[in-house]
Amino acid sequence: MTPHSQTDLAQMIADAKGPLRIIGGGTRAIGRVIGETLDMSAMSGITLYEPGALTLVAKAGTSVAGIEETLAAQNQRLAFEPMDHRTLLGTEGTPTIGGVAAANVSGPRRIAVGAARDFMLGVRFVDGAGNIIKNGGRVMKNVTGYDLVKLMTGAYGTLGVLTEVSLKVLPAVETTLSLTLNGLDDAMAIKAMSAALSSPYEVTGVAHDPSTATTHFRFEGFAASVAYRAAELTKKLSAFGTAAEAQTDWTAIRDVHAFANNQGDVWRISVKPSDAAALTAKLGATAVQYDWGGGLIWALTPEGHDLRTAMGGTAGHATLIRGKGCGPTFHPEPAPIAAITAGLRAKFDPRNILNTGIMS
Amino acid sequence: MEMPVPSALVISRKQQLVSRLREVLPHDAVISHISETRAYECDGLTAYRCPPLCAVLPANTAEVAAVLKICHEMNVPVVPRGSGTSLAGGALPTADCVILGVAKMNGVIETNYDDRYIRVQTGRTNLSVTGAVETNGFFYAPDPSSQLACAIAGNIAMNSGGAHCLKYGVTTNNLMGVTMVMMDGTVVEIGGAHLDAGGLDLLGVICGSEGQLGVVTEATLCILHKPEGARPVLMGYDNSEVAGQVVTDIIKAGVLPVAIEFMDRPCIEATEKFAQAGYPMCEALLIVEVEGSDAEIDAQLALIMDIARKHNPVELREAKSADEAARIWLGRKSAFGAMGQINDYMCLDGTIPVSELPFVLKRIGEMSKEFGLDVGNVFHAGDGNMHPLILFDANKEGDLELCEAMGAEILKLCVEVGGCLTGEHGVGIEKRDLMHVQFAPADLEAQMAVKDVFDPKWLLNPAKVFPLDASARRRVA
Ligand SMILES: Cc1cc2nc3c(=O)[nH]c(=O)nc-3n(C[C@H](O)[C@H](O)[C@H](O)COP(=O)(O)OP(=O)(O)OC[C@H]3O[C@@H](n4cnc5c(N)ncnc54)[C@H](O)[C@@H]3O)c2cc1C
């Protein structure tokens, strides 16, 4: 099914006889989803862009690349730096903004400026009963009623099919500069990244690759400011070694290229940075990568393991991004939270037909 | 303002309720005498008052859970309360409710500088969160003007913003986790010191839910290292359209100031009398602040001053010292107080697309003449969050109603031009009946469905946010 308008979509959902598998570009296929394909790519196009107000509104099927191009022409960008999953997952297709919103997809800059959910100003969607609903709007500050924008962001389509999103955008930057430290073990690297993040020098990316023992720091902004902050941070980090300027490939970090051609399952783990090194030591992973100053761990594991067992009581959660794993795709929730989640699903998708099973 | 008829049954069982509450709380934590419940009869929207049936001041999450369990069993509505500074009547009691105040719960539970968070009890005031970490060079970014008094509890419930949110975002962007007690007494942990939700973003919908989904007792908040420095400039213009253009030009130029604040002539005049900040008398005044090291500030301000000059300012003043910076902010910070000195006022809070600023200001000026009430405008221009202050005389028959009618017209205008009813103060009772202007019935149904899940009996702050007719069926059930 390929709806061309919101009313089309509402009708299709109301008439649906069974589960629907919602796809934007189909590049972020995670979880086990069943049902007839509901292809959102025909609902596309930027409906409003006001550079002076830092806002952009686009239909859900609009390609991320198209949006980025439009923004770049005005020297602006999507600051949360959405990851492109194609390399890691071996998928094809065109990533859409609806998919970014549904999966709350962010990149390395998340640690400095916030996640996709923090830039979402408004949504339009059709719920599982075929009701057309809007929430939020196109202005940057809005507390009118409940924030269903956040609830829909990261809900993987299970509460409704997004048809349009409005986003806060930010100015692009004049200069980007990267520094690296070499030879740190995981625990020390995380200490160094924390030191950078708790400095006033505004790093906009902090990642560590244990396979080469390289720790990366990114600075962005006006040239003079970038140079100053990089120099000051170098001084602050001197106890960890001499930071040197480098040509870090932040796209490769964002998209976890390192695991693309390796066999095995890929997990995405969200933890408190200071827990990260101790946690990875007990995961039994083949390889790991740290982003977000250690707050995000990418782990490559032999097929068919459930990392959650190894995580034990560590606060945080793990999601299976690629492979078969074992057990649910998403981290099991404590009973009272699971009850709220189930209650919300029952309200928004009473027939349980939207991306059924994707978030379990 | 219409409020639901209080339940006679609940009121008739007051004694029983009070004695059950005293079984789970210390004696002085249950306030039931009218001489004392009066202290809770209103919040910052003082035009509306109603003493609650009783008030409780629990000291921890377990006590909150015990209170809610009793109220749930006895079908008693509960209105959570932080510091009572809401400007929307969010904490306004009903005669049949228990006010659950978290003011006693003001401790710091944990600070972690490596992972950059602080965990506090939610009765703690906004400013004292920063107070707890500033000796280490950190701060908590959201800074509502009421920050000396308002509590994190209310900030989370209202998703409060502040002058610096252009750069740092509002409460929801700085909140990592909460401990929350559901109406039936169940305690849930949502989020925590890690980033991003594991499943649905429940934290995102709890923030801004105006005390209707649960009572938030503890919160994990992001803390940031303070910038090396900050410096404001003050600009005066002959006309607000030009000032609006300056704002757009600055944003388009790729600098991101931490704050862009706007004041119009009536506000400037009032604050000058009150605070003598040395503001120029003009139609539109902007305060633009940037942050960083001295060199960075110089570079950013050079760009901003260039833009400002191109539009022929009547005044352009860069703070040369901490003292001058404080003076530039002085007037802005005392604007509400100053307006309060000359009159009673109602503070609106609609947000509009920045591009509509000149048009909306012009229309507000016209409405001011039509209704015969003065209006001052002071607001966060960078994000379009307006604060028209409508002046009225509370002692004059019909003036409040006139003021409310004009307020409603202004808010409708905000929605018409693509904005919303409230940018940071919340809906409460104040904008409740205007929700139909912004939302279609299906939009409101979807929001109310969320409340159905968290609070099936609709006992938590039930008469707020949703138009009474829209929520009627649910509230009586
Ligand atoms: C002079 C002045 C200036 C202001 N400036 C700003 C500003 O710049 N920006 C801004 O955003 N706001 C501003 N406000 C509005 C107000 O201060 C904020 O809304 C604030 O967050 C309210 O906090 P509070 O603790 O006083 O909450 P209260 O007024 O006590 O309650 C507000 C809401 O929160 C709910 N609530 C309270 N505690 C809990 C809890 N534990 N769990 C769940 N729900 C709870 C209440 O039921 C109510 O709905 C201003 C107010 C004044 C008087």
PDB file of N, CA and C and ligand atoms in Angstrom, chain A residues 141, chain B residues 43-44 79-87 89-91 100 102 122 143-146 149-163 210-212 214-217 332 336 345 380 387 424-426 461 464, ligand 1:
ATOM      1  N   LYS A 141       9.027  27.030  20.985  1.00  0.00           N
ATOM      2  CA  LYS A 141       8.607  26.796  22.365  1.00  0.00           C
ATOM      3  C   LYS A 141       7.113  26.584  22.389  1.00  0.00           C
TER       4      LYS A 141
ATOM      5  N   ASP B  43      -2.209  29.855  43.178  1.00  0.00           N
ATOM      6  CA  ASP B  43      -0.802  29.900  42.774  1.00  0.00           C
ATOM      7  C   ASP B  43      -0.522  31.291  42.224  1.00  0.00           C
ATOM      8  N   GLY B  44       0.362  31.404  41.230  1.00  0.00           N
ATOM      9  CA  GLY B  44       0.709  32.719  40.693  1.00  0.00           C
ATOM     10  C   GLY B  44      -0.433  33.400  39.941  1.00  0.00           C
ATOM     11  N   VAL B  79      -4.160  17.513  43.803  1.00  0.00           N
ATOM     12  CA  VAL B  79      -3.482  18.539  43.016  1.00  0.00           C
ATOM     13  C   VAL B  79      -2.036  18.648  43.516  1.00  0.00           C
ATOM     14  N   PRO B  80      -1.067  18.185  42.719  1.00  0.00           N
ATOM     15  CA  PRO B  80       0.335  18.305  43.128  1.00  0.00           C
ATOM     16  C   PRO B  80       0.755  19.773  43.119  1.00  0.00           C
ATOM     17  N   ARG B  81       1.683  20.112  43.988  1.00  0.00           N
ATOM     18  CA  ARG B  81       2.116  21.499  44.094  1.00  0.00           C
ATOM     19  C   ARG B  81       3.608  21.556  44.385  1.00  0.00           C
ATOM     20  N   GLY B  82       4.294  22.431  43.643  1.00  0.00           N
ATOM     21  CA  GLY B  82       5.697  22.684  43.924  1.00  0.00           C
ATOM     22  C   GLY B  82       5.777  23.917  44.792  1.00  0.00           C
ATOM     23  N   SER B  83       6.127  25.067  44.183  1.00  0.00           N
ATOM     24  CA  SER B  83       6.205  26.312  44.947  1.00  0.00           C
ATOM     25  C   SER B  83       5.008  27.218  44.714  1.00  0.00           C
ATOM     26  N   GLY B  84       4.098  26.791  43.876  1.00  0.00           N
ATOM     27  CA  GLY B  84       2.901  27.608  43.654  1.00  0.00           C
ATOM     28  C   GLY B  84       3.141  28.887  42.868  1.00  0.00           C
ATOM     29  N   THR B  85       4.093  28.879  41.942  1.00  0.00           N
ATOM     30  CA  THR B  85       4.329  30.092  41.137  1.00  0.00           C
ATOM     31  C   THR B  85       3.709  29.997  39.738  1.00  0.00           C
ATOM     32  N   SER B  86       2.979  28.931  39.472  1.00  0.00           N
ATOM     33  CA  SER B  86       2.361  28.785  38.148  1.00  0.00           C
ATOM     34  C   SER B  86       1.545  30.014  37.794  1.00  0.00           C
ATOM     35  N   LEU B  87       1.678  30.467  36.574  1.00  0.00           N
ATOM     36  CA  LEU B  87       0.907  31.631  36.121  1.00  0.00           C
ATOM     37  C   LEU B  87      -0.353  31.186  35.387  1.00  0.00           C
ATOM     38  N   GLY B  89      -2.577  28.827  36.757  1.00  0.00           N
ATOM     39  CA  GLY B  89      -3.538  28.184  37.660  1.00  0.00           C
ATOM     40  C   GLY B  89      -3.364  26.684  37.708  1.00  0.00           C
ATOM     41  N   GLY B  90      -2.178  26.211  37.344  1.00  0.00           N
ATOM     42  CA  GLY B  90      -1.934  24.769  37.334  1.00  0.00           C
ATOM     43  C   GLY B  90      -2.064  24.140  38.702  1.00  0.00           C
ATOM     44  N   ALA B  91      -1.739  24.899  39.738  1.00  0.00           N
ATOM     45  CA  ALA B  91      -1.780  24.349  41.099  1.00  0.00           C
ATOM     46  C   ALA B  91      -3.006  24.850  41.865  1.00  0.00           C
ATOM     47  N   LEU B 100      -1.076  18.168  47.322  1.00  0.00           N
ATOM     48  CA  LEU B 100       0.107  17.399  47.698  1.00  0.00           C
ATOM     49  C   LEU B 100       1.330  18.254  47.385  1.00  0.00           C
ATOM     50  N   VAL B 102       5.296  19.276  47.534  1.00  0.00           N
ATOM     51  CA  VAL B 102       6.582  18.584  47.661  1.00  0.00           C
ATOM     52  C   VAL B 102       7.667  19.487  48.266  1.00  0.00           C
ATOM     53  N   THR B 122      12.275  16.736  44.104  1.00  0.00           N
ATOM     54  CA  THR B 122      11.719  17.748  43.205  1.00  0.00           C
ATOM     55  C   THR B 122      11.202  19.016  43.880  1.00  0.00           C
ATOM     56  N   ASP B 143      16.387  28.395  33.070  1.00  0.00           N
ATOM     57  CA  ASP B 143      16.401  29.474  34.061  1.00  0.00           C
ATOM     58  C   ASP B 143      15.151  30.351  33.992  1.00  0.00           C
ATOM     59  N   PRO B 144      13.995  29.810  34.390  1.00  0.00           N
ATOM     60  CA  PRO B 144      12.801  30.667  34.414  1.00  0.00           C
ATOM     61  C   PRO B 144      13.042  31.895  35.294  1.00  0.00           C
ATOM     62  N   SER B 145      12.389  33.011  34.963  1.00  0.00           N
ATOM     63  CA  SER B 145      12.602  34.235  35.761  1.00  0.00           C
ATOM     64  C   SER B 145      12.218  34.015  37.214  1.00  0.00           C
ATOM     65  N   SER B 146      11.370  33.019  37.463  1.00  0.00           N
ATOM     66  CA  SER B 146      10.928  32.735  38.828  1.00  0.00           C
ATOM     67  C   SER B 146      11.873  31.783  39.543  1.00  0.00           C
ATOM     68  N   ALA B 149      12.244  30.997  43.335  1.00  0.00           N
ATOM     69  CA  ALA B 149      11.134  30.405  44.076  1.00  0.00           C
ATOM     70  C   ALA B 149      10.650  29.082  43.500  1.00  0.00           C
ATOM     71  N   CYS B 150      10.570  28.971  42.181  1.00  0.00           N
ATOM     72  CA  CYS B 150       9.881  27.805  41.611  1.00  0.00           C
ATOM     73  C   CYS B 150      10.682  26.528  41.831  1.00  0.00           C
ATOM     74  N   ALA B 151       9.955  25.412  41.919  1.00  0.00           N
ATOM     75  CA  ALA B 151      10.580  24.127  42.213  1.00  0.00           C
ATOM     76  C   ALA B 151      10.770  23.317  40.934  1.00  0.00           C
ATOM     77  N   ILE B 152      11.731  22.401  40.974  1.00  0.00           N
ATOM     78  CA  ILE B 152      11.952  21.493  39.849  1.00  0.00           C
ATOM     79  C   ILE B 152      10.659  20.731  39.535  1.00  0.00           C
ATOM     80  N   ALA B 153       9.886  20.409  40.565  1.00  0.00           N
ATOM     81  CA  ALA B 153       8.606  19.704  40.361  1.00  0.00           C
ATOM     82  C   ALA B 153       7.727  20.460  39.378  1.00  0.00           C
ATOM     83  N   GLY B 154       7.555  21.769  39.637  1.00  0.00           N
ATOM     84  CA  GLY B 154       6.730  22.589  38.762  1.00  0.00           C
ATOM     85  C   GLY B 154       7.380  22.781  37.402  1.00  0.00           C
ATOM     86  N   ASN B 155       8.698  22.894  37.379  1.00  0.00           N
ATOM     87  CA  ASN B 155       9.419  23.046  36.101  1.00  0.00           C
ATOM     88  C   ASN B 155       9.174  21.839  35.203  1.00  0.00           C
ATOM     89  N   ILE B 156       9.217  20.654  35.802  1.00  0.00           N
ATOM     90  CA  ILE B 156       8.995  19.435  35.013  1.00  0.00           C
ATOM     91  C   ILE B 156       7.536  19.380  34.563  1.00  0.00           C
ATOM     92  N   ALA B 157       6.628  19.699  35.477  1.00  0.00           N
ATOM     93  CA  ALA B 157       5.209  19.616  35.137  1.00  0.00           C
ATOM     94  C   ALA B 157       4.853  20.593  34.020  1.00  0.00           C
ATOM     95  N   MET B 158       5.480  21.772  34.010  1.00  0.00           N
ATOM     96  CA  MET B 158       5.154  22.788  33.024  1.00  0.00           C
ATOM     97  C   MET B 158       6.135  22.811  31.855  1.00  0.00           C
ATOM     98  N   ASN B 159       7.186  22.003  31.924  1.00  0.00           N
ATOM     99  CA  ASN B 159       8.247  22.055  30.922  1.00  0.00           C
ATOM    100  C   ASN B 159       8.727  23.507  30.753  1.00  0.00           C
ATOM    101  N   SER B 160       9.114  24.096  31.863  1.00  0.00           N
ATOM    102  CA  SER B 160       9.451  25.522  31.898  1.00  0.00           C
ATOM    103  C   SER B 160      10.681  25.862  31.072  1.00  0.00           C
ATOM    104  N   GLY B 161      10.674  27.085  30.598  1.00  0.00           N
ATOM    105  CA  GLY B 161      11.813  27.591  29.842  1.00  0.00           C
ATOM    106  C   GLY B 161      12.452  28.734  30.593  1.00  0.00           C
ATOM    107  N   GLY B 162      13.332  29.446  29.913  1.00  0.00           N
ATOM    108  CA  GLY B 162      13.987  30.589  30.540  1.00  0.00           C
ATOM    109  C   GLY B 162      14.634  31.446  29.491  1.00  0.00           C
ATOM    110  N   ALA B 163      15.313  32.472  29.948  1.00  0.00           N
ATOM    111  CA  ALA B 163      15.891  33.431  29.013  1.00  0.00           C
ATOM    112  C   ALA B 163      16.975  32.792  28.152  1.00  0.00           C
ATOM    113  N   GLU B 210       1.674  18.700  33.367  1.00  0.00           N
ATOM    114  CA  GLU B 210       0.960  19.555  34.320  1.00  0.00           C
ATOM    115  C   GLU B 210       0.389  18.781  35.514  1.00  0.00           C
ATOM    116  N   GLY B 211       1.159  17.842  36.032  1.00  0.00           N
ATOM    117  CA  GLY B 211       0.740  17.138  37.241  1.00  0.00           C
ATOM    118  C   GLY B 211      -0.444  16.230  37.038  1.00  0.00           C
ATOM    119  N   GLN B 212      -0.695  15.818  35.809  1.00  0.00           N
ATOM    120  CA  GLN B 212      -1.879  14.997  35.544  1.00  0.00           C
ATOM    121  C   GLN B 212      -1.580  13.521  35.344  1.00  0.00           C
ATOM    122  N   GLY B 214       1.194  11.799  37.135  1.00  0.00           N
ATOM    123  CA  GLY B 214       1.795  11.207  38.318  1.00  0.00           C
ATOM    124  C   GLY B 214       2.450  12.306  39.132  1.00  0.00           C
ATOM    125  N   VAL B 215       2.875  11.971  40.351  1.00  0.00           N
ATOM    126  CA  VAL B 215       3.578  12.954  41.169  1.00  0.00           C
ATOM    127  C   VAL B 215       5.067  12.648  41.076  1.00  0.00           C
ATOM    128  N   VAL B 216       5.806  13.600  40.543  1.00  0.00           N
ATOM    129  CA  VAL B 216       7.237  13.405  40.347  1.00  0.00           C
ATOM    130  C   VAL B 216       7.958  13.767  41.650  1.00  0.00           C
ATOM    131  N   THR B 217       8.700  12.814  42.192  1.00  0.00           N
ATOM    132  CA  THR B 217       9.321  13.044  43.502  1.00  0.00           C
ATOM    133  C   THR B 217      10.829  13.242  43.432  1.00  0.00           C
ATOM    134  N   ARG B 332      15.425  44.074  32.325  1.00  0.00           N
ATOM    135  CA  ARG B 332      14.688  42.926  31.804  1.00  0.00           C
ATOM    136  C   ARG B 332      14.209  42.045  32.964  1.00  0.00           C
ATOM    137  N   PHE B 336       8.682  42.292  35.016  1.00  0.00           N
ATOM    138  CA  PHE B 336       7.394  41.838  35.547  1.00  0.00           C
ATOM    139  C   PHE B 336       7.062  42.580  36.846  1.00  0.00           C
ATOM    140  N   TYR B 345      -1.757  42.885  36.405  1.00  0.00           N
ATOM    141  CA  TYR B 345      -1.550  42.506  35.014  1.00  0.00           C
ATOM    142  C   TYR B 345      -1.792  41.023  34.811  1.00  0.00           C
ATOM    143  N   HIS B 380      10.936  36.533  24.942  1.00  0.00           N
ATOM    144  CA  HIS B 380      12.065  35.811  24.361  1.00  0.00           C
ATOM    145  C   HIS B 380      11.917  35.869  22.840  1.00  0.00           C
ATOM    146  N   HIS B 387       5.397  37.543  25.630  1.00  0.00           N
ATOM    147  CA  HIS B 387       4.756  37.729  26.932  1.00  0.00           C
ATOM    148  C   HIS B 387       4.049  39.072  26.965  1.00  0.00           C
ATOM    149  N   GLU B 424       5.594  28.428  27.514  1.00  0.00           N
ATOM    150  CA  GLU B 424       6.321  27.913  28.676  1.00  0.00           C
ATOM    151  C   GLU B 424       5.528  27.916  29.975  1.00  0.00           C
ATOM    152  N   HIS B 425       4.418  28.640  30.056  1.00  0.00           N
ATOM    153  CA  HIS B 425       3.705  28.707  31.335  1.00  0.00           C
ATOM    154  C   HIS B 425       2.722  27.567  31.542  1.00  0.00           C
ATOM    155  N   GLY B 426       2.291  26.945  30.484  1.00  0.00           N
ATOM    156  CA  GLY B 426       1.352  25.837  30.606  1.00  0.00           C
ATOM    157  C   GLY B 426      -0.087  26.282  30.437  1.00  0.00           C
ATOM    158  N   ASN B 461      -5.178  16.236  39.341  1.00  0.00           N
ATOM    159  CA  ASN B 461      -5.344  17.568  38.759  1.00  0.00           C
ATOM    160  C   ASN B 461      -6.383  17.577  37.630  1.00  0.00           C
ATOM    161  N   LYS B 464      -7.824  20.579  34.876  1.00  0.00           N
ATOM    162  CA  LYS B 464      -6.882  21.431  34.167  1.00  0.00           C
ATOM    163  C   LYS B 464      -6.668  20.937  32.734  1.00  0.00           C
TER     164      LYS B 464
HETATM  165  C1  LIG C   1       7.371  36.290  38.314  1.00  0.00           C
HETATM  166  C2  LIG C   1       7.239  35.013  37.580  1.00  0.00           C
HETATM  167  C3  LIG C   1       8.089  34.767  36.517  1.00  0.00           C
HETATM  168  C4  LIG C   1       8.009  33.575  35.805  1.00  0.00           C
HETATM  169  N1  LIG C   1       8.881  33.360  34.784  1.00  0.00           N
HETATM  170  C5  LIG C   1       8.828  32.193  34.100  1.00  0.00           C
HETATM  171  C6  LIG C   1       9.747  31.934  33.035  1.00  0.00           C
HETATM  172  O1  LIG C   1      10.615  32.730  32.719  1.00  0.00           O
HETATM  173  N2  LIG C   1       9.634  30.766  32.367  1.00  0.00           N
HETATM  174  C7  LIG C   1       8.692  29.820  32.700  1.00  0.00           C
HETATM  175  O2  LIG C   1       8.632  28.788  32.060  1.00  0.00           O
HETATM  176  N3  LIG C   1       7.818  30.038  33.713  1.00  0.00           N
HETATM  177  C8  LIG C   1       7.858  31.186  34.425  1.00  0.00           C
HETATM  178  N4  LIG C   1       6.967  31.399  35.449  1.00  0.00           N
HETATM  179  C9  LIG C   1       5.921  30.397  35.734  1.00  0.00           C
HETATM  180  C10 LIG C   1       6.262  29.386  36.852  1.00  0.00           C
HETATM  181  O3  LIG C   1       7.257  29.884  37.701  1.00  0.00           O
HETATM  182  C11 LIG C   1       6.686  28.042  36.283  1.00  0.00           C
HETATM  183  O4  LIG C   1       5.574  27.440  35.634  1.00  0.00           O
HETATM  184  C12 LIG C   1       7.233  27.073  37.333  1.00  0.00           C
HETATM  185  O5  LIG C   1       7.789  25.938  36.722  1.00  0.00           O
HETATM  186  C13 LIG C   1       6.215  26.598  38.332  1.00  0.00           C
HETATM  187  O6  LIG C   1       6.910  25.922  39.370  1.00  0.00           O
HETATM  188  P1  LIG C   1       6.271  25.731  40.809  1.00  0.00           P
HETATM  189  O7  LIG C   1       7.179  24.864  41.579  1.00  0.00           O
HETATM  190  O8  LIG C   1       5.949  27.023  41.408  1.00  0.00           O
HETATM  191  O9  LIG C   1       4.968  24.910  40.433  1.00  0.00           O
HETATM  192  P2  LIG C   1       3.489  25.076  40.943  1.00  0.00           P
HETATM  193  O10 LIG C   1       2.955  26.414  40.620  1.00  0.00           O
HETATM  194  O11 LIG C   1       3.394  24.641  42.344  1.00  0.00           O
HETATM  195  O12 LIG C   1       2.782  23.982  40.035  1.00  0.00           O
HETATM  196  C14 LIG C   1       2.821  24.069  38.645  1.00  0.00           C
HETATM  197  C15 LIG C   1       2.238  22.794  38.050  1.00  0.00           C
HETATM  198  O13 LIG C   1       3.054  21.696  38.385  1.00  0.00           O
HETATM  199  C16 LIG C   1       2.303  20.655  38.968  1.00  0.00           C
HETATM  200  N5  LIG C   1       3.190  19.996  39.925  1.00  0.00           N
HETATM  201  C17 LIG C   1       3.795  20.562  40.986  1.00  0.00           C
HETATM  202  N6  LIG C   1       4.523  19.667  41.636  1.00  0.00           N
HETATM  203  C18 LIG C   1       4.407  18.492  40.984  1.00  0.00           C
HETATM  204  C19 LIG C   1       4.931  17.182  41.186  1.00  0.00           C
HETATM  205  N7  LIG C   1       5.731  16.898  42.193  1.00  0.00           N
HETATM  206  N8  LIG C   1       4.595  16.216  40.312  1.00  0.00           N
HETATM  207  C20 LIG C   1       3.786  16.479  39.276  1.00  0.00           C
HETATM  208  N9  LIG C   1       3.256  17.690  39.050  1.00  0.00           N
HETATM  209  C21 LIG C   1       3.566  18.692  39.890  1.00  0.00           C
HETATM  210  C22 LIG C   1       1.130  21.373  39.571  1.00  0.00           C
HETATM  211  O14 LIG C   1       0.023  20.514  39.756  1.00  0.00           O
HETATM  212  C23 LIG C   1       0.863  22.457  38.567  1.00  0.00           C
HETATM  213  O15 LIG C   1       0.088  21.957  37.522  1.00  0.00           O
HETATM  214  C24 LIG C   1       7.033  32.605  36.165  1.00  0.00           C
HETATM  215  C25 LIG C   1       6.189  32.845  37.251  1.00  0.00           C
HETATM  216  C26 LIG C   1       6.282  34.023  37.961  1.00  0.00           C
HETATM  217  C27 LIG C   1       5.366  34.230  39.120  1.00  0.00           C
END
